Amino acid sequence: MLINGQEFGTRGTDQTMTNHEVLNTADHAELRVRTEAGSALGDAVMAALVVPQEFRQVQAHYPIVFRRDAETGEFSALALFGFENGENLFLGEDAWDARYIPLSISVRPFLIGRSRDEGGEAQVHIDMDHPRIASHGEGTRVFDEHGKPTPFLEEISGKLGLLHAGYQTSGSFYDALARYELLEPFTFEVPLSSGAKHSLVGFHMINEENLRALDGDALGALHAEGHLMPIFMALASLSNLSALVERKNAEESRG
């Protein structure tokens, strides 16, 4: 079982990590990771998975939409960075133009895995084929000269813990959305100043009409379960769609 930051393009195709190893000092004592932003480092993606626990931070910058898996029928939440496959309108030359980067992006190339041989305990893994793996002498060290985790690794471990906990508890959130019929499919026509036509399709959003129609008991239950706040955060995030269009128009005007 792997828990990581899968990324989705226009067709919802996930780019899963393929060459993962359990992180340890014996094999990775000299390991270094590149921490700058860049297309060559895997940042040119139009969306990334987010968990309800980070919706408050995400909604300050990105639209939050929902995607249904065609095979399982299960929903997941995505932060949108663009309107086309491989388009990240927040990506600068070497940094993100946003104060918050979703957890699933910021932990790469690390992920959480489970070992059957060790009773299914969660472990930190690393994808050795990821472009963020640095050449010798470049990047940020994962372990110091004494084999101890660096502050960088400690920060990553904390983020992995938050992401893991978010995945573990998100099932009840989506069950609640289904119970009260709070998701609906939508199409967003992207109004570009150049006159080009783009449509955002294949996603769901919070059904505001159904949310408004909930009675006190239903709202109280959602609040008690901790779901009401992320629901409102996801709804509020949709105001960022217009800002995303502005970024798209600005990029096109620069040629």
PDB file of C-alpha atoms in Angstrom:
ATOM      1  CA  MET A   1       0.000   0.000   0.000  1.00  0.00           C
ATOM      2  CA  LEU A   2       1.410   3.378  -0.978  1.00  0.00           C
ATOM      3  CA  ILE A   3       0.198   6.774   0.136  1.00  0.00           C
ATOM      4  CA  ASN A   4       1.660   9.576  -1.902  1.00  0.00           C
ATOM      5  CA  GLY A   5       0.914  12.712  -3.838  1.00  0.00           C
ATOM      6  CA  GLN A   6      -0.606  11.425  -7.038  1.00  0.00           C
ATOM      7  CA  GLU A   7      -1.006  14.083  -9.680  1.00  0.00           C
ATOM      8  CA  PHE A   8      -3.794  14.361 -12.209  1.00  0.00           C
ATOM      9  CA  GLY A   9      -3.979  15.811 -15.676  1.00  0.00           C
ATOM     10  CA  THR A  10      -7.038  16.509 -17.784  1.00  0.00           C
ATOM     11  CA  ARG A  11      -7.855  12.837 -18.074  1.00  0.00           C
ATOM     12  CA  GLY A  12      -7.229  12.132 -14.408  1.00  0.00           C
ATOM     13  CA  THR A  13      -4.215   9.959 -15.069  1.00  0.00           C
ATOM     14  CA  ASP A  14      -2.115   9.407 -11.965  1.00  0.00           C
ATOM     15  CA  GLN A  15       1.638   9.405 -12.115  1.00  0.00           C
ATOM     16  CA  THR A  16       2.543   6.915  -9.394  1.00  0.00           C
ATOM     17  CA  MET A  17       6.015   6.514  -8.026  1.00  0.00           C
ATOM     18  CA  THR A  18       7.673   3.377  -9.381  1.00  0.00           C
ATOM     19  CA  ASN A  19      11.071   2.811  -7.765  1.00  0.00           C
ATOM     20  CA  HIS A  20      10.467   3.325  -4.074  1.00  0.00           C
ATOM     21  CA  GLU A  21      12.793   2.235  -1.277  1.00  0.00           C
ATOM     22  CA  VAL A  22      12.440   2.330   2.485  1.00  0.00           C
ATOM     23  CA  LEU A  23      14.420   5.364   3.629  1.00  0.00           C
ATOM     24  CA  ASN A  24      17.379   4.393   5.819  1.00  0.00           C
ATOM     25  CA  THR A  25      20.808   5.689   6.710  1.00  0.00           C
ATOM     26  CA  ALA A  26      22.646   2.629   5.398  1.00  0.00           C
ATOM     27  CA  ASP A  27      21.488   3.110   1.822  1.00  0.00           C
ATOM     28  CA  HIS A  28      20.750   6.831   1.788  1.00  0.00           C
ATOM     29  CA  ALA A  29      23.388   8.419   4.026  1.00  0.00           C
ATOM     30  CA  GLU A  30      24.536  10.777   1.254  1.00  0.00           C
ATOM     31  CA  LEU A  31      21.150  11.316  -0.324  1.00  0.00           C
ATOM     32  CA  ARG A  32      20.308  14.855  -1.372  1.00  0.00           C
ATOM     33  CA  VAL A  33      17.039  16.257  -2.683  1.00  0.00           C
ATOM     34  CA  ARG A  34      16.414  19.250  -4.910  1.00  0.00           C
ATOM     35  CA  THR A  35      13.880  21.583  -3.305  1.00  0.00           C
ATOM     36  CA  GLU A  36      13.475  24.329  -5.911  1.00  0.00           C
ATOM     37  CA  ALA A  37      10.478  24.422  -8.238  1.00  0.00           C
ATOM     38  CA  GLY A  38      10.572  23.603 -11.923  1.00  0.00           C
ATOM     39  CA  SER A  39       8.910  21.779 -14.780  1.00  0.00           C
ATOM     40  CA  ALA A  40      11.814  19.349 -14.997  1.00  0.00           C
ATOM     41  CA  LEU A  41      11.256  18.475 -11.333  1.00  0.00           C
ATOM     42  CA  GLY A  42       7.676  17.337 -11.861  1.00  0.00           C
ATOM     43  CA  ASP A  43       5.869  20.576 -10.991  1.00  0.00           C
ATOM     44  CA  ALA A  44       4.200  21.068 -14.380  1.00  0.00           C
ATOM     45  CA  VAL A  45       0.861  19.544 -13.343  1.00  0.00           C
ATOM     46  CA  MET A  46      -2.616  21.020 -13.602  1.00  0.00           C
ATOM     47  CA  ALA A  47      -3.841  19.602 -10.275  1.00  0.00           C
ATOM     48  CA  ALA A  48      -2.825  17.734  -7.154  1.00  0.00           C
ATOM     49  CA  LEU A  49      -4.622  15.669  -4.544  1.00  0.00           C
ATOM     50  CA  VAL A  50      -5.528  17.481  -1.334  1.00  0.00           C
ATOM     51  CA  VAL A  51      -7.048  16.212   1.914  1.00  0.00           C
ATOM     52  CA  PRO A  52      -9.880  17.917   3.845  1.00  0.00           C
ATOM     53  CA  GLN A  53      -7.568  18.853   6.712  1.00  0.00           C
ATOM     54  CA  GLU A  54      -5.700  21.280   4.440  1.00  0.00           C
ATOM     55  CA  PHE A  55      -8.720  22.792   2.673  1.00  0.00           C
ATOM     56  CA  ARG A  56      -8.437  25.978   4.756  1.00  0.00           C
ATOM     57  CA  GLN A  57      -4.902  26.615   3.478  1.00  0.00           C
ATOM     58  CA  VAL A  58      -5.635  25.433  -0.066  1.00  0.00           C
ATOM     59  CA  GLN A  59      -8.726  27.612  -0.555  1.00  0.00           C
ATOM     60  CA  ALA A  60      -6.689  30.766  -0.045  1.00  0.00           C
ATOM     61  CA  HIS A  61      -4.984  30.178  -3.402  1.00  0.00           C
ATOM     62  CA  TYR A  62      -6.511  27.384  -5.485  1.00  0.00           C
ATOM     63  CA  PRO A  63      -9.947  26.162  -6.558  1.00  0.00           C
ATOM     64  CA  ILE A  64     -10.871  22.855  -4.906  1.00  0.00           C
ATOM     65  CA  VAL A  65     -12.793  20.442  -7.105  1.00  0.00           C
ATOM     66  CA  PHE A  66     -13.690  16.778  -6.761  1.00  0.00           C
ATOM     67  CA  ARG A  67     -13.051  13.865  -9.089  1.00  0.00           C
ATOM     68  CA  ARG A  68     -14.815  10.497  -9.169  1.00  0.00           C
ATOM     69  CA  ASP A  69     -12.669   7.468  -9.917  1.00  0.00           C
ATOM     70  CA  ALA A  70     -14.214   5.730 -12.927  1.00  0.00           C
ATOM     71  CA  GLU A  71     -13.371   2.255 -11.609  1.00  0.00           C
ATOM     72  CA  THR A  72     -14.111   2.526  -7.893  1.00  0.00           C
ATOM     73  CA  GLY A  73     -16.648   5.353  -7.896  1.00  0.00           C
ATOM     74  CA  GLU A  74     -14.769   6.946  -4.995  1.00  0.00           C
ATOM     75  CA  PHE A  75     -14.175  10.689  -4.817  1.00  0.00           C
ATOM     76  CA  SER A  76     -10.989  12.612  -4.168  1.00  0.00           C
ATOM     77  CA  ALA A  77     -10.329  16.340  -3.892  1.00  0.00           C
ATOM     78  CA  LEU A  78      -7.981  18.251  -6.153  1.00  0.00           C
ATOM     79  CA  ALA A  79      -6.386  21.683  -6.031  1.00  0.00           C
ATOM     80  CA  LEU A  80      -6.426  23.159  -9.538  1.00  0.00           C
ATOM     81  CA  PHE A  81      -3.318  24.878 -10.874  1.00  0.00           C
ATOM     82  CA  GLY A  82      -4.394  25.216 -14.514  1.00  0.00           C
ATOM     83  CA  PHE A  83      -6.891  24.245 -17.187  1.00  0.00           C
ATOM     84  CA  GLU A  84      -4.815  21.975 -19.423  1.00  0.00           C
ATOM     85  CA  ASN A  85      -2.747  18.860 -18.913  1.00  0.00           C
ATOM     86  CA  GLY A  86       0.727  19.855 -17.751  1.00  0.00           C
ATOM     87  CA  GLU A  87      -0.246  23.467 -17.060  1.00  0.00           C
ATOM     88  CA  ASN A  88       0.694  24.971 -13.697  1.00  0.00           C
ATOM     89  CA  LEU A  89      -0.091  28.688 -13.696  1.00  0.00           C
ATOM     90  CA  PHE A  90       1.540  29.094 -10.264  1.00  0.00           C
ATOM     91  CA  LEU A  91       4.925  27.818 -11.408  1.00  0.00           C
ATOM     92  CA  GLY A  92       7.663  30.421 -11.759  1.00  0.00           C
ATOM     93  CA  GLU A  93      11.226  29.897 -12.890  1.00  0.00           C
ATOM     94  CA  ASP A  94      12.356  28.398  -9.588  1.00  0.00           C
ATOM     95  CA  ALA A  95       9.494  28.910  -7.124  1.00  0.00           C
ATOM     96  CA  TRP A  96       5.729  28.702  -6.718  1.00  0.00           C
ATOM     97  CA  ASP A  97       3.747  31.939  -6.868  1.00  0.00           C
ATOM     98  CA  ALA A  98       1.653  31.004  -3.827  1.00  0.00           C
ATOM     99  CA  ARG A  99       2.252  30.993  -0.086  1.00  0.00           C
ATOM    100  CA  TYR A 100       0.926  27.454   0.330  1.00  0.00           C
ATOM    101  CA  ILE A 101       1.896  24.354  -1.626  1.00  0.00           C
ATOM    102  CA  PRO A 102      -0.371  21.315  -1.147  1.00  0.00           C
ATOM    103  CA  LEU A 103       1.078  18.538   0.981  1.00  0.00           C
ATOM    104  CA  SER A 104       1.027  15.985  -1.828  1.00  0.00           C
ATOM    105  CA  ILE A 105       3.324  18.239  -3.859  1.00  0.00           C
ATOM    106  CA  SER A 106       5.610  19.440  -1.084  1.00  0.00           C
ATOM    107  CA  VAL A 107       6.540  15.953   0.210  1.00  0.00           C
ATOM    108  CA  ARG A 108       7.896  14.630  -3.074  1.00  0.00           C
ATOM    109  CA  PRO A 109       9.952  12.469  -3.645  1.00  0.00           C
ATOM    110  CA  PHE A 110       8.970  10.954  -0.279  1.00  0.00           C
ATOM    111  CA  LEU A 111       5.880   8.885   0.467  1.00  0.00           C
ATOM    112  CA  ILE A 112       4.421   6.619   3.118  1.00  0.00           C
ATOM    113  CA  GLY A 113       4.464   2.882   2.527  1.00  0.00           C
ATOM    114  CA  ARG A 114       3.452  -0.167   4.535  1.00  0.00           C
ATOM    115  CA  SER A 115       5.543  -3.295   4.938  1.00  0.00           C
ATOM    116  CA  ARG A 116       3.671  -6.585   5.208  1.00  0.00           C
ATOM    117  CA  ASP A 117       6.766  -8.220   6.669  1.00  0.00           C
ATOM    118  CA  GLU A 118       6.695  -5.812   9.601  1.00  0.00           C
ATOM    119  CA  GLY A 119       3.030  -5.936  10.489  1.00  0.00           C
ATOM    120  CA  GLY A 120       1.937  -3.184   8.152  1.00  0.00           C
ATOM    121  CA  GLU A 121       3.801  -0.427   9.996  1.00  0.00           C
ATOM    122  CA  ALA A 122       3.916   2.878   8.153  1.00  0.00           C
ATOM    123  CA  GLN A 123       7.377   3.716   6.832  1.00  0.00           C
ATOM    124  CA  VAL A 124       8.940   6.603   4.980  1.00  0.00           C
ATOM    125  CA  HIS A 125       9.794   5.592   1.427  1.00  0.00           C
ATOM    126  CA  ILE A 126      11.547   7.500  -1.311  1.00  0.00           C
ATOM    127  CA  ASP A 127      11.229   7.249  -5.071  1.00  0.00           C
ATOM    128  CA  MET A 128      14.769   6.899  -6.370  1.00  0.00           C
ATOM    129  CA  ASP A 129      13.663   7.606  -9.948  1.00  0.00           C
ATOM    130  CA  HIS A 130      12.097  10.960  -9.085  1.00  0.00           C
ATOM    131  CA  PRO A 131      13.739  13.988 -10.760  1.00  0.00           C
ATOM    132  CA  ARG A 132      14.145  15.621  -7.339  1.00  0.00           C
ATOM    133  CA  ILE A 133      16.850  13.118  -6.425  1.00  0.00           C
ATOM    134  CA  ALA A 134      19.964  15.287  -6.655  1.00  0.00           C
ATOM    135  CA  SER A 135      23.391  14.529  -7.990  1.00  0.00           C
ATOM    136  CA  HIS A 136      26.269  14.384  -5.520  1.00  0.00           C
ATOM    137  CA  GLY A 137      26.976  17.792  -3.998  1.00  0.00           C
ATOM    138  CA  GLU A 138      23.683  19.317  -5.099  1.00  0.00           C
ATOM    139  CA  GLY A 139      20.433  19.746  -3.236  1.00  0.00           C
ATOM    140  CA  THR A 140      19.561  19.415   0.458  1.00  0.00           C
ATOM    141  CA  ARG A 141      20.858  16.579   2.587  1.00  0.00           C
ATOM    142  CA  VAL A 142      18.378  14.114   4.070  1.00  0.00           C
ATOM    143  CA  PHE A 143      20.736  12.842   6.791  1.00  0.00           C
ATOM    144  CA  ASP A 144      23.583  14.761   8.410  1.00  0.00           C
ATOM    145  CA  GLU A 145      27.176  13.547   8.767  1.00  0.00           C
ATOM    146  CA  HIS A 146      26.202  11.649  11.918  1.00  0.00           C
ATOM    147  CA  GLY A 147      23.333   9.815  10.237  1.00  0.00           C
ATOM    148  CA  LYS A 148      20.685  11.895  11.995  1.00  0.00           C
ATOM    149  CA  PRO A 149      17.662  13.319  10.141  1.00  0.00           C
ATOM    150  CA  THR A 150      18.242  16.873   8.977  1.00  0.00           C
ATOM    151  CA  PRO A 151      15.680  19.615   9.705  1.00  0.00           C
ATOM    152  CA  PHE A 152      14.572  19.152   6.080  1.00  0.00           C
ATOM    153  CA  LEU A 153      13.729  15.484   6.658  1.00  0.00           C
ATOM    154  CA  GLU A 154      12.029  16.272   9.959  1.00  0.00           C
ATOM    155  CA  GLU A 155       9.798  18.798   8.179  1.00  0.00           C
ATOM    156  CA  ILE A 156       9.004  16.277   5.443  1.00  0.00           C
ATOM    157  CA  SER A 157       8.186  13.623   8.042  1.00  0.00           C
ATOM    158  CA  GLY A 158       5.720  15.987   9.699  1.00  0.00           C
ATOM    159  CA  LYS A 159       4.021  16.689   6.375  1.00  0.00           C
ATOM    160  CA  LEU A 160       3.875  12.981   5.552  1.00  0.00           C
ATOM    161  CA  GLY A 161       2.195  12.385   8.890  1.00  0.00           C
ATOM    162  CA  LEU A 162      -0.435  15.026   8.159  1.00  0.00           C
ATOM    163  CA  LEU A 163      -1.015  13.645   4.677  1.00  0.00           C
ATOM    164  CA  HIS A 164      -1.269  10.067   5.935  1.00  0.00           C
ATOM    165  CA  ALA A 165      -3.754  11.077   8.637  1.00  0.00           C
ATOM    166  CA  GLY A 166      -5.738  13.009   6.047  1.00  0.00           C
ATOM    167  CA  TYR A 167      -6.023  10.011   3.748  1.00  0.00           C
ATOM    168  CA  GLN A 168      -6.975   7.767   6.658  1.00  0.00           C
ATOM    169  CA  THR A 169      -9.891   9.966   7.719  1.00  0.00           C
ATOM    170  CA  SER A 170     -11.086  11.347   4.383  1.00  0.00           C
ATOM    171  CA  GLY A 171     -13.372   8.376   3.745  1.00  0.00           C
ATOM    172  CA  SER A 172     -15.871   9.584   6.321  1.00  0.00           C
ATOM    173  CA  PHE A 173     -15.833  13.031   4.712  1.00  0.00           C
ATOM    174  CA  TYR A 174     -16.794  11.678   1.304  1.00  0.00           C
ATOM    175  CA  ASP A 175     -19.382   9.394   2.893  1.00  0.00           C
ATOM    176  CA  ALA A 176     -20.987  12.487   4.421  1.00  0.00           C
ATOM    177  CA  LEU A 177     -20.973  14.320   1.086  1.00  0.00           C
ATOM    178  CA  ALA A 178     -22.718  11.345  -0.506  1.00  0.00           C
ATOM    179  CA  ARG A 179     -25.199  10.999   2.357  1.00  0.00           C
ATOM    180  CA  TYR A 180     -26.439  14.561   1.939  1.00  0.00           C
ATOM    181  CA  GLU A 181     -25.965  14.674  -1.861  1.00  0.00           C
ATOM    182  CA  LEU A 182     -23.542  17.562  -1.629  1.00  0.00           C
ATOM    183  CA  LEU A 183     -21.553  16.932  -4.813  1.00  0.00           C
ATOM    184  CA  GLU A 184     -22.655  17.768  -8.340  1.00  0.00           C
ATOM    185  CA  PRO A 185     -20.886  17.650 -11.725  1.00  0.00           C
ATOM    186  CA  PHE A 186     -20.120  20.974 -13.350  1.00  0.00           C
ATOM    187  CA  THR A 187     -18.650  22.471 -16.493  1.00  0.00           C
ATOM    188  CA  PHE A 188     -16.663  25.687 -16.390  1.00  0.00           C
ATOM    189  CA  GLU A 189     -16.225  27.664 -19.582  1.00  0.00           C
ATOM    190  CA  VAL A 190     -12.869  29.425 -19.428  1.00  0.00           C
ATOM    191  CA  PRO A 191     -13.380  32.980 -20.762  1.00  0.00           C
ATOM    192  CA  LEU A 192     -10.032  33.811 -22.366  1.00  0.00           C
ATOM    193  CA  SER A 193      -9.330  37.307 -23.659  1.00  0.00           C
ATOM    194  CA  SER A 194      -7.793  35.828 -26.828  1.00  0.00           C
ATOM    195  CA  GLY A 195     -11.133  34.326 -27.743  1.00  0.00           C
ATOM    196  CA  ALA A 196      -9.814  30.754 -27.510  1.00  0.00           C
ATOM    197  CA  LYS A 197     -12.254  28.211 -26.131  1.00  0.00           C
ATOM    198  CA  HIS A 198     -11.441  26.069 -23.100  1.00  0.00           C
ATOM    199  CA  SER A 199     -13.821  24.063 -20.953  1.00  0.00           C
ATOM    200  CA  LEU A 200     -13.119  22.456 -17.597  1.00  0.00           C
ATOM    201  CA  VAL A 201     -15.104  19.219 -17.480  1.00  0.00           C
ATOM    202  CA  GLY A 202     -15.121  15.919 -15.627  1.00  0.00           C
ATOM    203  CA  PHE A 203     -15.111  17.353 -12.112  1.00  0.00           C
ATOM    204  CA  HIS A 204     -17.608  17.860  -9.299  1.00  0.00           C
ATOM    205  CA  MET A 205     -18.125  20.709  -6.868  1.00  0.00           C
ATOM    206  CA  ILE A 206     -20.113  21.328  -3.692  1.00  0.00           C
ATOM    207  CA  ASN A 207     -23.837  21.594  -4.423  1.00  0.00           C
ATOM    208  CA  GLU A 208     -24.643  24.898  -2.755  1.00  0.00           C
ATOM    209  CA  GLU A 209     -28.399  24.528  -3.179  1.00  0.00           C
ATOM    210  CA  ASN A 210     -28.452  21.202  -1.350  1.00  0.00           C
ATOM    211  CA  LEU A 211     -26.146  22.583   1.319  1.00  0.00           C
ATOM    212  CA  ARG A 212     -28.483  25.516   1.962  1.00  0.00           C
ATOM    213  CA  ALA A 213     -31.440  23.128   2.212  1.00  0.00           C
ATOM    214  CA  LEU A 214     -29.934  21.093   5.075  1.00  0.00           C
ATOM    215  CA  ASP A 215     -31.800  21.339   8.363  1.00  0.00           C
ATOM    216  CA  GLY A 216     -30.284  22.030  11.759  1.00  0.00           C
ATOM    217  CA  ASP A 217     -29.856  18.373  12.625  1.00  0.00           C
ATOM    218  CA  ALA A 218     -27.925  17.656   9.432  1.00  0.00           C
ATOM    219  CA  LEU A 219     -25.717  20.728   9.836  1.00  0.00           C
ATOM    220  CA  GLY A 220     -25.130  19.830  13.472  1.00  0.00           C
ATOM    221  CA  ALA A 221     -24.105  16.309  12.527  1.00  0.00           C
ATOM    222  CA  LEU A 222     -21.699  17.578   9.866  1.00  0.00           C
ATOM    223  CA  HIS A 223     -20.197  20.026  12.346  1.00  0.00           C
ATOM    224  CA  ALA A 224     -19.841  17.389  15.061  1.00  0.00           C
ATOM    225  CA  GLU A 225     -18.055  15.083  12.628  1.00  0.00           C
ATOM    226  CA  GLY A 226     -15.660  17.863  11.572  1.00  0.00           C
ATOM    227  CA  HIS A 227     -16.945  17.998   7.992  1.00  0.00           C
ATOM    228  CA  LEU A 228     -18.735  21.339   7.885  1.00  0.00           C
ATOM    229  CA  MET A 229     -15.636  23.528   7.826  1.00  0.00           C
ATOM    230  CA  PRO A 230     -13.934  21.763   4.878  1.00  0.00           C
ATOM    231  CA  ILE A 231     -17.246  21.821   3.001  1.00  0.00           C
ATOM    232  CA  PHE A 232     -17.433  25.606   3.341  1.00  0.00           C
ATOM    233  CA  MET A 233     -13.730  25.929   2.504  1.00  0.00           C
ATOM    234  CA  ALA A 234     -14.227  23.946  -0.708  1.00  0.00           C
ATOM    235  CA  LEU A 235     -17.224  26.085  -1.624  1.00  0.00           C
ATOM    236  CA  ALA A 236     -15.332  29.321  -0.924  1.00  0.00           C
ATOM    237  CA  SER A 237     -12.371  28.146  -2.985  1.00  0.00           C
ATOM    238  CA  LEU A 238     -14.382  28.311  -6.203  1.00  0.00           C
ATOM    239  CA  SER A 239     -13.934  32.079  -6.206  1.00  0.00           C
ATOM    240  CA  ASN A 240     -10.347  31.319  -7.217  1.00  0.00           C
ATOM    241  CA  LEU A 241     -11.522  30.115 -10.631  1.00  0.00           C
ATOM    242  CA  SER A 242     -11.708  33.699 -11.853  1.00  0.00           C
ATOM    243  CA  ALA A 243      -8.216  34.383 -10.498  1.00  0.00           C
ATOM    244  CA  LEU A 244      -6.971  31.287 -12.312  1.00  0.00           C
ATOM    245  CA  VAL A 245      -8.466  32.634 -15.541  1.00  0.00           C
ATOM    246  CA  GLU A 246      -6.602  35.897 -14.954  1.00  0.00           C
ATOM    247  CA  ARG A 247      -3.360  33.948 -14.602  1.00  0.00           C
ATOM    248  CA  LYS A 248      -4.134  32.095 -17.834  1.00  0.00           C
ATOM    249  CA  ASN A 249      -4.816  35.324 -19.715  1.00  0.00           C
ATOM    250  CA  ALA A 250      -1.653  36.927 -18.330  1.00  0.00           C
ATOM    251  CA  GLU A 251       0.421  33.950 -19.439  1.00  0.00           C
ATOM    252  CA  GLU A 252      -1.062  34.007 -22.929  1.00  0.00           C
ATOM    253  CA  SER A 253      -0.442  37.740 -23.241  1.00  0.00           C
ATOM    254  CA  ARG A 254       3.236  37.152 -22.452  1.00  0.00           C
ATOM    255  CA  GLY A 255       3.336  34.710 -25.319  1.00  0.00           C
TER     256      GLY A 255
END
